[in-house]
Amino acid sequence: MSEFGASGGRLHVHYRLSPGPGESAERKLEDIAWEQTVEVPRELPSAAVRQSVVGRVESLRATGDGRWDGVVSYSPDLVHGDVGGLVNLLLGNLSMGTGVRVEAVDWPTETLSWFSGPNLGIAGLRRMADASRRPLLCGVAKPLGLETAELARLCGEFARGGADFVKDDHSLADQPTAPFEDRVRRCLDAVGEANARTGGRCRYFPHLPADPATLEHRLDLLDELGVEGVLVLPLVCGLGTVRHVATSRRLAVLGHPAFTGWMLGAEHGIAPGLLFGEIFRLAGCDAVIFANPGGRFGWSLADADDIVRRARRPLGPARPAFPVPAGGVAAESVPEWVTRYGLDTMLVIGGSLLCRDDLAAATAELVAVLEDSAVQSGH
Amino acid sequence: MSEFGASGGRLHVHYRLSPGPGESAERKLEDIAWEQTVEVPRELPSAAVRQSVVGRVESLRATGDGRWDGVVSYSPDLVHGDVGGLVNLLLGNLSMGTGVRVEAVDWPTETLSWFSGPNLGIAGLRRMADASRRPLLCGVAKPLGLETAELARLCGEFARGGADFVKDDHSLADQPTAPFEDRVRRCLDAVGEANARTGGRCRYFPHLPADPATLEHRLDLLDELGVEGVLVLPLVCGLGTVRHVATSRRLAVLGHPAFTGWMLGAEHGIAPGLLFGEIFRLAGCDAVIFANPGGRFGWSLADADDIVRRARRPLGPARPAFPVPAGGVAAESVPEWVTRYGLDTMLVIGGSLLCRDDLAAATAELVAVLEDSAVQSGH
C-alpha cells in the first residue's frame, strides 16, 4: 500500500480474509475478483472481458492467525467518476458475503482526480475558525424535542463561550418542535449575536437532511442565509449526495457516522480508517465524526487511531480532513484525547457541556484547555 | 405486531436483543430508546422532552436462548415525512452498537401515509407484462465489460424468448465500454425490435446510477425514450433518492441488495424481511431483489421466506411488491423455488441462461416452465 495515496495504474484493494470451515482462501479471493466485476459463471466471459474487467489477484498470504491478506487489482475504468460506482466496486455485492474486510486501497491517480475531496479541509476550517494550532471545538444543539428558541439559545451560549462551531444534533431534521428553516434562521442569528458581542467567529452548521425532494431548496436557503457548513449523514443520504453538496456549493461538510456501524465488523466489512478517513473524505467531507472509544459506542482505540491517521494522510488532490471524536466524549477527558490524537483534531462535545449550569463558561474553560494543549505541545 | 401494517398511534419497534456478558437487557433496551432519540445523559432532558421524545419501553421478555424480545414505541412526529429520518430513527446510531436486531415495526397510519410506496406493485407490473398469473421473468444484460452492441443483442434475445423484463447488471453504470445514454438507447431499440417481431411486451429496465449530479438529466432522458422502469441500488444512492425517483416519475423501480449485507447479521442489524419487504417498499420499490439461498450468497431460507411474505403483506397505502430471488438462481431449479415462494414472484436469471448457446430458446423454455407452474397451481 502506498502511503502517498496513489498507485499510478490499477486500483489495488487489500482484503483481510477469514475463510470459514472448509473454505479456501485462494478461491475466496478469486470469487471476490469475479463478484465485484462480472458476476457470471467462470466459463462465460470472453478472453477480453476476463483480461480487462475481472479483478486480478495480485497476492495472497497467510497471516498466521487463520486469516489471510489478499490483494486484487481492478481497472480504474470500472468506476468512471461516480462515487456510487466506487462504493459498488469496493463494497456492493461483497457486503452480502462473509469473512471479508476491505482494509486499504491503493488509489490510482486517475481515480483520485475524479473526487476533489473537501472544500476546506483542516487548513480551511482553521482559517474559518482563526485558530491555527489548537484542536477545534464543536458544540451540539440538542436534544431533539427542544423548541427552536431553546436550541438557538444553546447555540448562542456555545458561541459566547468561544466554540469554533456548533452543529445540530443529527436527529434534528424538520420536526414540528424545530422546523428546518426556522431553526436555521434563529440558530444562525443567535450565534451571530453572540459573535458580535464577543468578537468571536463561531459558525453554526445545521444538519442538512439531504432528501432530493427538498435538497436544492434547502441549499439555496443556506446560501441566502450565509451558512458556511453543514452536517450530513453520508450513508443515509448516499455518498453521491455528499459529493454533490460539496461540489455544487462551497460549504464545509461534517460527515456523521450514523448507519455505518454494521460495516465495521472485525471479520466482515471495511476498516473504519478507510471508510471515514478516505472514502468519506474523497466524497467531500472536511471533517469526519467517529464514535470515540470509551464513549457510548464500543469502537477500539486501534480503529480510532487509524481513522485519525488516514483522515490526515496525503490522498491525491483531496485535502486532509479533521478527525472528529464524538459520541460521549467527557470534557474532562479532552487533554488525554488530544495527547493521543494530536492537535489537528476537532472535538464534538454535547452532553458533557450541556449538563453544566453555565454552558458558556463551561465552553470557555474547555477552549482554554485546548489553547493550553497547543502551547504545551510546543507548536 | 399487527399483520395489517398499521398501529394507529405510535411507531412500535420490535428489537431482538443479544446482551453481551454482564450486560443487562433492561438497560440495553432503555439505552436504545435514548440513543435513537435524544442522545444525552439521563439527567438532561426536561420532563416534557422525556415524555414526548424519548422512546418508551413497552415490553421486554426473555426468549429462553439468552436473547430478549423488546419493544420501544416512538412518536411518529420524530420522523416527519423524510425517508432519511425514518432510516435514522430505526437504524442510525443503533448501527454503531452491538447485539440489537430490528425485527419488525408496527407502522402508525400517519407514518405510512407519508410514504406512498410503489407506483405499480405486483398488479401493475403484471399489467405491464400482460401476465396475470404466472411468475414473471427478468433477464440480465451482463457481464460488465461487454460493448453496448453485445449488451443490446442479449437484451433482444431475452425479449425474443419472451422474458417479461430485462435489466442491466447493477455494475453497469457509465463505463467507456457501454456508456449510459448509448446503452439505454440501443438496448431499448433491441428489445423494441424483438417485441415487434414476436408481438411480445418485454421491457428493458436500465440501471440508474442515481448520482445527484446526473440524476435529473438521466431521468429526463429515460422519460423522453419511454423507459418504464429502472434498477436502483437503494443503499448506495440513499432511500430518499429511491423515493424521489418513484414519486417524481411514473417509473417501475427494482431495488437491488448491493451494500445491504452488513446489516443482515443474526445478532445485529435488521431482519431482511423488514428491510426489503417493508422499508425498500415504502421508499418506492415495486420489486425487491434478494440473494436467493443456495446461490452465490449464504442467505437463509427463513430470511428468504420472510422477505417474500413481507414484500406482499398489506402495508397501508403501499402496494404489494414482487419479491425477486436472484444471485445465482439456476434455470433448472425454478420450479422448486416457485413452489416455495408462490406465483407472485419475479425471477432474475442471468448467468444460468447466458451460458446456454441459444439464449432466446433457453428463455422461452423457462417462460414455458413458469406458465406450467401457474396451470399446475390450479389458478
PDB file of N, CA and C in Angstrom, chain A residues 35 37-40 44 53 77-78 80 82 84 87-88 91-93 95-96 142-145 169-171 174-176 209 212 236-237 241 244 256 259-263 269 296-297 299 354, chain B residues 35 37-40 44 53 77-78 80 82 84 87-88 91-93 95-96 142-145 169-170 174-176 209 212 236-238 241 244 256 259-263 269 296-297 299 354:
ATOM      1  N   GLU A  35     -16.951 -11.516  -8.370  1.00  0.00           N
ATOM      2  CA  GLU A  35     -18.236 -10.999  -7.885  1.00  0.00           C
ATOM      3  C   GLU A  35     -18.309  -9.480  -7.969  1.00  0.00           C
ATOM      4  N   THR A  37     -17.076  -7.670 -10.121  1.00  0.00           N
ATOM      5  CA  THR A  37     -16.978  -7.189 -11.503  1.00  0.00           C
ATOM      6  C   THR A  37     -18.033  -7.856 -12.394  1.00  0.00           C
ATOM      7  N   VAL A  38     -17.781  -9.063 -12.849  1.00  0.00           N
ATOM      8  CA  VAL A  38     -18.640  -9.631 -13.888  1.00  0.00           C
ATOM      9  C   VAL A  38     -19.823 -10.445 -13.373  1.00  0.00           C
ATOM     10  N   GLU A  39     -19.712 -11.039 -12.170  1.00  0.00           N
ATOM     11  CA  GLU A  39     -20.831 -11.774 -11.576  1.00  0.00           C
ATOM     12  C   GLU A  39     -21.446 -12.807 -12.494  1.00  0.00           C
ATOM     13  N   VAL A  40     -20.627 -13.559 -13.145  1.00  0.00           N
ATOM     14  CA  VAL A  40     -21.153 -14.625 -14.022  1.00  0.00           C
ATOM     15  C   VAL A  40     -20.311 -15.874 -13.820  1.00  0.00           C
ATOM     16  N   LEU A  44     -18.181 -18.074 -18.808  1.00  0.00           N
ATOM     17  CA  LEU A  44     -18.932 -17.174 -19.682  1.00  0.00           C
ATOM     18  C   LEU A  44     -18.117 -16.061 -20.340  1.00  0.00           C
ATOM     19  N   VAL A  53     -11.607  -6.788 -17.352  1.00  0.00           N
ATOM     20  CA  VAL A  53     -12.671  -6.422 -16.416  1.00  0.00           C
ATOM     21  C   VAL A  53     -12.614  -7.205 -15.104  1.00  0.00           C
ATOM     22  N   ASP A  77     -11.151   2.134 -14.973  1.00  0.00           N
ATOM     23  CA  ASP A  77     -12.299   2.400 -15.850  1.00  0.00           C
ATOM     24  C   ASP A  77     -13.603   1.844 -15.287  1.00  0.00           C
ATOM     25  N   LEU A  78     -13.515   0.878 -14.365  1.00  0.00           N
ATOM     26  CA  LEU A  78     -14.745   0.286 -13.830  1.00  0.00           C
ATOM     27  C   LEU A  78     -15.545   1.304 -13.024  1.00  0.00           C
ATOM     28  N   HIS A  80     -15.138   5.019 -13.098  1.00  0.00           N
ATOM     29  CA  HIS A  80     -15.513   6.059 -14.036  1.00  0.00           C
ATOM     30  C   HIS A  80     -16.241   7.256 -13.413  1.00  0.00           C
ATOM     31  N   ASP A  82     -17.965   8.111 -10.687  1.00  0.00           N
ATOM     32  CA  ASP A  82     -19.227   8.179  -9.963  1.00  0.00           C
ATOM     33  C   ASP A  82     -18.968   7.589  -8.573  1.00  0.00           C
ATOM     34  N   GLY A  84     -20.980   6.504  -6.372  1.00  0.00           N
ATOM     35  CA  GLY A  84     -21.786   5.297  -6.185  1.00  0.00           C
ATOM     36  C   GLY A  84     -21.105   4.102  -6.836  1.00  0.00           C
ATOM     37  N   VAL A  87     -18.298   2.960  -4.568  1.00  0.00           N
ATOM     38  CA  VAL A  87     -18.850   2.214  -3.430  1.00  0.00           C
ATOM     39  C   VAL A  87     -19.256   0.815  -3.880  1.00  0.00           C
ATOM     40  N   ASN A  88     -19.875   0.747  -5.026  1.00  0.00           N
ATOM     41  CA  ASN A  88     -20.340  -0.539  -5.531  1.00  0.00           C
ATOM     42  C   ASN A  88     -19.185  -1.483  -5.847  1.00  0.00           C
ATOM     43  N   LEU A  91     -17.579  -2.374  -2.346  1.00  0.00           N
ATOM     44  CA  LEU A  91     -18.357  -2.891  -1.226  1.00  0.00           C
ATOM     45  C   LEU A  91     -19.733  -3.449  -1.578  1.00  0.00           C
ATOM     46  N   GLY A  92     -20.184  -3.271  -2.821  1.00  0.00           N
ATOM     47  CA  GLY A  92     -21.570  -3.595  -3.165  1.00  0.00           C
ATOM     48  C   GLY A  92     -21.968  -5.029  -2.860  1.00  0.00           C
ATOM     49  N   ASN A  93     -21.724  -5.946  -3.771  1.00  0.00           N
ATOM     50  CA  ASN A  93     -22.096  -7.338  -3.522  1.00  0.00           C
ATOM     51  C   ASN A  93     -21.257  -7.967  -2.414  1.00  0.00           C
ATOM     52  N   SER A  95     -20.707  -6.928   0.342  1.00  0.00           N
ATOM     53  CA  SER A  95     -21.416  -6.791   1.622  1.00  0.00           C
ATOM     54  C   SER A  95     -22.222  -8.039   1.949  1.00  0.00           C
ATOM     55  N   MET A  96     -22.671  -8.737   0.924  1.00  0.00           N
ATOM     56  CA  MET A  96     -23.569  -9.872   1.127  1.00  0.00           C
ATOM     57  C   MET A  96     -22.834 -11.181   1.406  1.00  0.00           C
ATOM     58  N   LYS A 142     -28.819  20.313  21.119  1.00  0.00           N
ATOM     59  CA  LYS A 142     -29.592  19.107  21.385  1.00  0.00           C
ATOM     60  C   LYS A 142     -30.222  19.214  22.754  1.00  0.00           C
ATOM     61  N   PRO A 143     -31.113  18.350  23.148  1.00  0.00           N
ATOM     62  CA  PRO A 143     -31.598  17.201  22.396  1.00  0.00           C
ATOM     63  C   PRO A 143     -32.786  17.536  21.477  1.00  0.00           C
ATOM     64  N   LEU A 144     -33.000  16.611  20.556  1.00  0.00           N
ATOM     65  CA  LEU A 144     -34.242  16.557  19.794  1.00  0.00           C
ATOM     66  C   LEU A 144     -35.413  16.742  20.754  1.00  0.00           C
ATOM     67  N   GLY A 145     -36.356  17.562  20.350  1.00  0.00           N
ATOM     68  CA  GLY A 145     -37.527  17.793  21.188  1.00  0.00           C
ATOM     69  C   GLY A 145     -37.538  19.202  21.777  1.00  0.00           C
ATOM     70  N   ASP A 169     -27.714  18.486  16.449  1.00  0.00           N
ATOM     71  CA  ASP A 169     -27.675  17.049  16.642  1.00  0.00           C
ATOM     72  C   ASP A 169     -28.190  16.409  15.346  1.00  0.00           C
ATOM     73  N   HIS A 170     -27.696  15.221  15.031  1.00  0.00           N
ATOM     74  CA  HIS A 170     -28.009  14.664  13.707  1.00  0.00           C
ATOM     75  C   HIS A 170     -29.455  14.189  13.591  1.00  0.00           C
ATOM     76  N   SER A 171     -30.150  14.109  14.722  1.00  0.00           N
ATOM     77  CA  SER A 171     -31.557  13.703  14.662  1.00  0.00           C
ATOM     78  C   SER A 171     -32.479  14.877  14.341  1.00  0.00           C
ATOM     79  N   ASP A 174     -36.722  18.109  10.427  1.00  0.00           N
ATOM     80  CA  ASP A 174     -37.754  19.119  10.168  1.00  0.00           C
ATOM     81  C   ASP A 174     -38.960  18.829  11.061  1.00  0.00           C
ATOM     82  N   GLN A 175     -38.677  18.363  12.274  1.00  0.00           N
ATOM     83  CA  GLN A 175     -39.762  18.025  13.197  1.00  0.00           C
ATOM     84  C   GLN A 175     -40.533  19.279  13.618  1.00  0.00           C
ATOM     85  N   PRO A 176     -41.788  19.104  13.996  1.00  0.00           N
ATOM     86  CA  PRO A 176     -42.620  20.266  14.343  1.00  0.00           C
ATOM     87  C   PRO A 176     -42.066  21.106  15.505  1.00  0.00           C
ATOM     88  N   PRO A 209     -30.854  17.465   6.182  1.00  0.00           N
ATOM     89  CA  PRO A 209     -31.461  16.191   5.784  1.00  0.00           C
ATOM     90  C   PRO A 209     -31.520  16.216   4.255  1.00  0.00           C
ATOM     91  N   PRO A 212     -33.596  14.377  -1.789  1.00  0.00           N
ATOM     92  CA  PRO A 212     -33.666  15.041  -3.094  1.00  0.00           C
ATOM     93  C   PRO A 212     -34.889  15.943  -3.249  1.00  0.00           C
ATOM     94  N   VAL A 236     -26.756   7.622   5.001  1.00  0.00           N
ATOM     95  CA  VAL A 236     -28.213   7.730   4.909  1.00  0.00           C
ATOM     96  C   VAL A 236     -28.594   8.413   3.594  1.00  0.00           C
ATOM     97  N   CYS A 237     -27.927   9.507   3.279  1.00  0.00           N
ATOM     98  CA  CYS A 237     -28.298  10.245   2.047  1.00  0.00           C
ATOM     99  C   CYS A 237     -27.557   9.714   0.829  1.00  0.00           C
ATOM    100  N   THR A 241     -24.604  12.099  -2.827  1.00  0.00           N
ATOM    101  CA  THR A 241     -25.241  13.342  -2.393  1.00  0.00           C
ATOM    102  C   THR A 241     -24.247  14.211  -1.625  1.00  0.00           C
ATOM    103  N   HIS A 244     -22.220  15.870  -4.154  1.00  0.00           N
ATOM    104  CA  HIS A 244     -22.989  16.925  -4.804  1.00  0.00           C
ATOM    105  C   HIS A 244     -23.046  18.182  -3.930  1.00  0.00           C
ATOM    106  N   HIS A 256     -21.239  12.436   9.439  1.00  0.00           N
ATOM    107  CA  HIS A 256     -21.668  11.760  10.678  1.00  0.00           C
ATOM    108  C   HIS A 256     -21.692  10.242  10.451  1.00  0.00           C
ATOM    109  N   PHE A 259     -25.528   4.912  10.781  1.00  0.00           N
ATOM    110  CA  PHE A 259     -25.839   3.912   9.761  1.00  0.00           C
ATOM    111  C   PHE A 259     -24.597   3.226   9.213  1.00  0.00           C
ATOM    112  N   THR A 260     -23.417   3.515   9.803  1.00  0.00           N
ATOM    113  CA  THR A 260     -22.186   2.884   9.315  1.00  0.00           C
ATOM    114  C   THR A 260     -21.792   1.656  10.125  1.00  0.00           C
ATOM    115  N   GLY A 261     -22.342   1.536  11.344  1.00  0.00           N
ATOM    116  CA  GLY A 261     -21.787   0.574  12.301  1.00  0.00           C
ATOM    117  C   GLY A 261     -21.697  -0.846  11.794  1.00  0.00           C
ATOM    118  N   TRP A 262     -22.692  -1.273  11.040  1.00  0.00           N
ATOM    119  CA  TRP A 262     -22.703  -2.679  10.590  1.00  0.00           C
ATOM    120  C   TRP A 262     -21.517  -3.013   9.713  1.00  0.00           C
ATOM    121  N   MET A 263     -20.961  -1.989   9.075  1.00  0.00           N
ATOM    122  CA  MET A 263     -19.889  -2.246   8.121  1.00  0.00           C
ATOM    123  C   MET A 263     -18.537  -2.422   8.796  1.00  0.00           C
ATOM    124  N   GLY A 269     -16.460  -6.474   6.536  1.00  0.00           N
ATOM    125  CA  GLY A 269     -16.808  -5.063   6.428  1.00  0.00           C
ATOM    126  C   GLY A 269     -15.668  -4.271   5.836  1.00  0.00           C
ATOM    127  N   ARG A 296     -20.173   6.206  24.145  1.00  0.00           N
ATOM    128  CA  ARG A 296     -21.377   5.385  24.167  1.00  0.00           C
ATOM    129  C   ARG A 296     -21.293   4.182  23.232  1.00  0.00           C
ATOM    130  N   PHE A 297     -20.265   4.117  22.389  1.00  0.00           N
ATOM    131  CA  PHE A 297     -20.139   3.009  21.441  1.00  0.00           C
ATOM    132  C   PHE A 297     -18.798   2.313  21.662  1.00  0.00           C
ATOM    133  N   TRP A 299     -16.165   1.307  19.922  1.00  0.00           N
ATOM    134  CA  TRP A 299     -15.104   1.236  18.920  1.00  0.00           C
ATOM    135  C   TRP A 299     -13.749   1.132  19.601  1.00  0.00           C
ATOM    136  N   LEU A 354     -23.499  20.390  28.031  1.00  0.00           N
ATOM    137  CA  LEU A 354     -24.903  20.792  28.248  1.00  0.00           C
ATOM    138  C   LEU A 354     -25.364  20.487  29.670  1.00  0.00           C
TER     139      LEU A 354
ATOM    140  N   GLU B  35     -30.823   6.531  22.828  1.00  0.00           N
ATOM    141  CA  GLU B  35     -29.836   6.778  21.775  1.00  0.00           C
ATOM    142  C   GLU B  35     -30.508   7.133  20.451  1.00  0.00           C
ATOM    143  N   THR B  37     -33.089   8.739  20.025  1.00  0.00           N
ATOM    144  CA  THR B  37     -33.859   9.989  20.104  1.00  0.00           C
ATOM    145  C   THR B  37     -32.980  11.129  20.627  1.00  0.00           C
ATOM    146  N   VAL B  38     -32.807  11.218  21.929  1.00  0.00           N
ATOM    147  CA  VAL B  38     -32.185  12.429  22.487  1.00  0.00           C
ATOM    148  C   VAL B  38     -30.666  12.375  22.609  1.00  0.00           C
ATOM    149  N   GLU B  39     -30.087  11.184  22.763  1.00  0.00           N
ATOM    150  CA  GLU B  39     -28.620  11.050  22.811  1.00  0.00           C
ATOM    151  C   GLU B  39     -27.968  11.977  23.821  1.00  0.00           C
ATOM    152  N   VAL B  40     -28.522  12.063  24.996  1.00  0.00           N
ATOM    153  CA  VAL B  40     -27.900  12.891  26.037  1.00  0.00           C
ATOM    154  C   VAL B  40     -27.949  12.125  27.360  1.00  0.00           C
ATOM    155  N   LEU B  44     -30.400  15.140  31.698  1.00  0.00           N
ATOM    156  CA  LEU B  44     -30.504  16.398  30.961  1.00  0.00           C
ATOM    157  C   LEU B  44     -31.906  16.779  30.491  1.00  0.00           C
ATOM    158  N   VAL B  53     -40.467  12.712  23.623  1.00  0.00           N
ATOM    159  CA  VAL B  53     -39.449  12.433  22.607  1.00  0.00           C
ATOM    160  C   VAL B  53     -38.686  11.132  22.868  1.00  0.00           C
ATOM    161  N   ASP B  77     -44.081  11.853  15.150  1.00  0.00           N
ATOM    162  CA  ASP B  77     -43.554  13.187  14.819  1.00  0.00           C
ATOM    163  C   ASP B  77     -42.041  13.211  14.660  1.00  0.00           C
ATOM    164  N   LEU B  78     -41.371  12.204  15.219  1.00  0.00           N
ATOM    165  CA  LEU B  78     -39.909  12.203  15.131  1.00  0.00           C
ATOM    166  C   LEU B  78     -39.429  12.018  13.699  1.00  0.00           C
ATOM    167  N   HIS B  80     -41.441  12.497  10.606  1.00  0.00           N
ATOM    168  CA  HIS B  80     -41.946  13.645   9.879  1.00  0.00           C
ATOM    169  C   HIS B  80     -41.693  13.641   8.377  1.00  0.00           C
ATOM    170  N   ASP B  82     -39.757  12.196   6.116  1.00  0.00           N
ATOM    171  CA  ASP B  82     -38.500  12.144   5.373  1.00  0.00           C
ATOM    172  C   ASP B  82     -37.968  10.719   5.509  1.00  0.00           C
ATOM    173  N   GLY B  84     -35.067   9.547   5.001  1.00  0.00           N
ATOM    174  CA  GLY B  84     -33.790   9.549   5.728  1.00  0.00           C
ATOM    175  C   GLY B  84     -34.024   9.609   7.227  1.00  0.00           C
ATOM    176  N   VAL B  87     -35.022   6.158   8.414  1.00  0.00           N
ATOM    177  CA  VAL B  87     -33.843   5.293   8.495  1.00  0.00           C
ATOM    178  C   VAL B  87     -33.023   5.652   9.733  1.00  0.00           C
ATOM    179  N   ASN B  88     -32.886   6.930   9.971  1.00  0.00           N
ATOM    180  CA  ASN B  88     -32.085   7.373  11.102  1.00  0.00           C
ATOM    181  C   ASN B  88     -32.717   6.968  12.434  1.00  0.00           C
ATOM    182  N   LEU B  91     -32.417   3.017  12.563  1.00  0.00           N
ATOM    183  CA  LEU B  91     -31.156   2.315  12.366  1.00  0.00           C
ATOM    184  C   LEU B  91     -29.892   3.151  12.505  1.00  0.00           C
ATOM    185  N   GLY B  92     -30.031   4.475  12.622  1.00  0.00           N
ATOM    186  CA  GLY B  92     -28.868   5.373  12.546  1.00  0.00           C
ATOM    187  C   GLY B  92     -27.776   5.046  13.559  1.00  0.00           C
ATOM    188  N   ASN B  93     -27.875   5.578  14.753  1.00  0.00           N
ATOM    189  CA  ASN B  93     -26.849   5.310  15.758  1.00  0.00           C
ATOM    190  C   ASN B  93     -26.871   3.864  16.226  1.00  0.00           C
ATOM    191  N   SER B  95     -26.848   1.360  14.559  1.00  0.00           N
ATOM    192  CA  SER B  95     -25.887   0.596  13.750  1.00  0.00           C
ATOM    193  C   SER B  95     -24.545   0.481  14.459  1.00  0.00           C
ATOM    194  N   MET B  96     -24.205   1.472  15.265  1.00  0.00           N
ATOM    195  CA  MET B  96     -22.878   1.513  15.882  1.00  0.00           C
ATOM    196  C   MET B  96     -22.794   0.720  17.183  1.00  0.00           C
ATOM    197  N   LYS B 142     -25.488  -8.701 -19.150  1.00  0.00           N
ATOM    198  CA  LYS B 142     -24.219  -8.767 -18.459  1.00  0.00           C
ATOM    199  C   LYS B 142     -23.289  -9.658 -19.233  1.00  0.00           C
ATOM    200  N   PRO B 143     -22.008  -9.740 -18.911  1.00  0.00           N
ATOM    201  CA  PRO B 143     -21.334  -9.038 -17.822  1.00  0.00           C
ATOM    202  C   PRO B 143     -20.836  -7.646 -18.209  1.00  0.00           C
ATOM    203  N   LEU B 144     -20.535  -6.885 -17.173  1.00  0.00           N
ATOM    204  CA  LEU B 144     -19.761  -5.663 -17.292  1.00  0.00           C
ATOM    205  C   LEU B 144     -18.562  -5.935 -18.188  1.00  0.00           C
ATOM    206  N   GLY B 145     -18.304  -5.013 -19.082  1.00  0.00           N
ATOM    207  CA  GLY B 145     -17.155  -5.179 -19.968  1.00  0.00           C
ATOM    208  C   GLY B 145     -17.583  -5.449 -21.398  1.00  0.00           C
ATOM    209  N   ASP B 169     -27.149  -5.410 -15.583  1.00  0.00           N
ATOM    210  CA  ASP B 169     -26.463  -5.829 -14.368  1.00  0.00           C
ATOM    211  C   ASP B 169     -26.186  -4.563 -13.551  1.00  0.00           C
ATOM    212  N   HIS B 170     -26.166  -4.709 -12.224  1.00  0.00           N
ATOM    213  CA  HIS B 170     -26.106  -3.491 -11.405  1.00  0.00           C
ATOM    214  C   HIS B 170     -24.743  -2.808 -11.450  1.00  0.00           C
ATOM    215  N   ASP B 174     -21.654   3.909 -16.283  1.00  0.00           N
ATOM    216  CA  ASP B 174     -21.367   4.774 -17.430  1.00  0.00           C
ATOM    217  C   ASP B 174     -19.935   4.504 -17.905  1.00  0.00           C
ATOM    218  N   GLN B 175     -19.547   3.232 -17.823  1.00  0.00           N
ATOM    219  CA  GLN B 175     -18.176   2.870 -18.216  1.00  0.00           C
ATOM    220  C   GLN B 175     -17.978   3.060 -19.719  1.00  0.00           C
ATOM    221  N   PRO B 176     -16.734   3.267 -20.126  1.00  0.00           N
ATOM    222  CA  PRO B 176     -16.459   3.536 -21.552  1.00  0.00           C
ATOM    223  C   PRO B 176     -16.898   2.404 -22.484  1.00  0.00           C
ATOM    224  N   PRO B 209     -27.664   4.828 -12.245  1.00  0.00           N
ATOM    225  CA  PRO B 209     -26.716   5.248 -11.206  1.00  0.00           C
ATOM    226  C   PRO B 209     -27.196   6.626 -10.744  1.00  0.00           C
ATOM    227  N   PRO B 212     -26.716  12.572  -7.783  1.00  0.00           N
ATOM    228  CA  PRO B 212     -27.425  13.851  -7.948  1.00  0.00           C
ATOM    229  C   PRO B 212     -26.891  14.704  -9.103  1.00  0.00           C
ATOM    230  N   VAL B 236     -26.928   2.410  -1.834  1.00  0.00           N
ATOM    231  CA  VAL B 236     -25.810   3.172  -2.395  1.00  0.00           C
ATOM    232  C   VAL B 236     -26.262   4.605  -2.680  1.00  0.00           C
ATOM    233  N   CYS B 237     -27.415   4.755  -3.302  1.00  0.00           N
ATOM    234  CA  CYS B 237     -27.869   6.110  -3.647  1.00  0.00           C
ATOM    235  C   CYS B 237     -28.662   6.755  -2.506  1.00  0.00           C
ATOM    236  N   GLY B 238     -29.067   5.987  -1.524  1.00  0.00           N
ATOM    237  CA  GLY B 238     -29.886   6.526  -0.441  1.00  0.00           C
ATOM    238  C   GLY B 238     -31.366   6.264  -0.721  1.00  0.00           C
ATOM    239  N   THR B 241     -33.424   8.995  -2.331  1.00  0.00           N
ATOM    240  CA  THR B 241     -33.320   9.107  -3.787  1.00  0.00           C
ATOM    241  C   THR B 241     -34.268   8.127  -4.469  1.00  0.00           C
ATOM    242  N   HIS B 244     -37.568   9.666  -4.362  1.00  0.00           N
ATOM    243  CA  HIS B 244     -37.645  10.765  -5.327  1.00  0.00           C
ATOM    244  C   HIS B 244     -37.872  10.232  -6.743  1.00  0.00           C
ATOM    245  N   HIS B 256     -32.117  -3.221  -5.665  1.00  0.00           N
ATOM    246  CA  HIS B 256     -31.038  -4.219  -5.634  1.00  0.00           C
ATOM    247  C   HIS B 256     -30.406  -4.250  -4.236  1.00  0.00           C
ATOM    248  N   PHE B 259     -24.711  -3.651  -1.021  1.00  0.00           N
ATOM    249  CA  PHE B 259     -24.343  -2.769   0.097  1.00  0.00           C
ATOM    250  C   PHE B 259     -25.252  -2.975   1.317  1.00  0.00           C
ATOM    251  N   THR B 260     -26.138  -3.990   1.262  1.00  0.00           N
ATOM    252  CA  THR B 260     -27.027  -4.220   2.401  1.00  0.00           C
ATOM    253  C   THR B 260     -26.505  -5.303   3.341  1.00  0.00           C
ATOM    254  N   GLY B 261     -25.585  -6.154   2.840  1.00  0.00           N
ATOM    255  CA  GLY B 261     -25.264  -7.392   3.547  1.00  0.00           C
ATOM    256  C   GLY B 261     -24.872  -7.211   4.998  1.00  0.00           C
ATOM    257  N   TRP B 262     -24.116  -6.163   5.293  1.00  0.00           N
ATOM    258  CA  TRP B 262     -23.625  -5.989   6.679  1.00  0.00           C
ATOM    259  C   TRP B 262     -24.759  -5.816   7.672  1.00  0.00           C
ATOM    260  N   MET B 263     -25.899  -5.367   7.190  1.00  0.00           N
ATOM    261  CA  MET B 263     -26.993  -5.063   8.100  1.00  0.00           C
ATOM    262  C   MET B 263     -27.783  -6.298   8.487  1.00  0.00           C
ATOM    263  N   GLY B 269     -28.410  -5.920  13.496  1.00  0.00           N
ATOM    264  CA  GLY B 269     -28.806  -5.430  12.192  1.00  0.00           C
ATOM    265  C   GLY B 269     -30.309  -5.300  12.095  1.00  0.00           C
ATOM    266  N   ARG B 296     -25.089 -17.570  -4.866  1.00  0.00           N
ATOM    267  CA  ARG B 296     -23.711 -17.174  -4.582  1.00  0.00           C
ATOM    268  C   ARG B 296     -23.556 -16.592  -3.180  1.00  0.00           C
ATOM    269  N   PHE B 297     -24.669 -16.340  -2.498  1.00  0.00           N
ATOM    270  CA  PHE B 297     -24.590 -15.755  -1.159  1.00  0.00           C
ATOM    271  C   PHE B 297     -25.293 -16.674  -0.163  1.00  0.00           C
ATOM    272  N   TRP B 299     -27.602 -16.512   2.232  1.00  0.00           N
ATOM    273  CA  TRP B 299     -28.791 -16.139   2.996  1.00  0.00           C
ATOM    274  C   TRP B 299     -29.629 -17.373   3.320  1.00  0.00           C
ATOM    275  N   LEU B 354     -27.511 -17.157 -19.765  1.00  0.00           N
ATOM    276  CA  LEU B 354     -26.475 -16.640 -20.668  1.00  0.00           C
ATOM    277  C   LEU B 354     -25.469 -17.726 -21.053  1.00  0.00           C
TER     278      LEU B 354
END
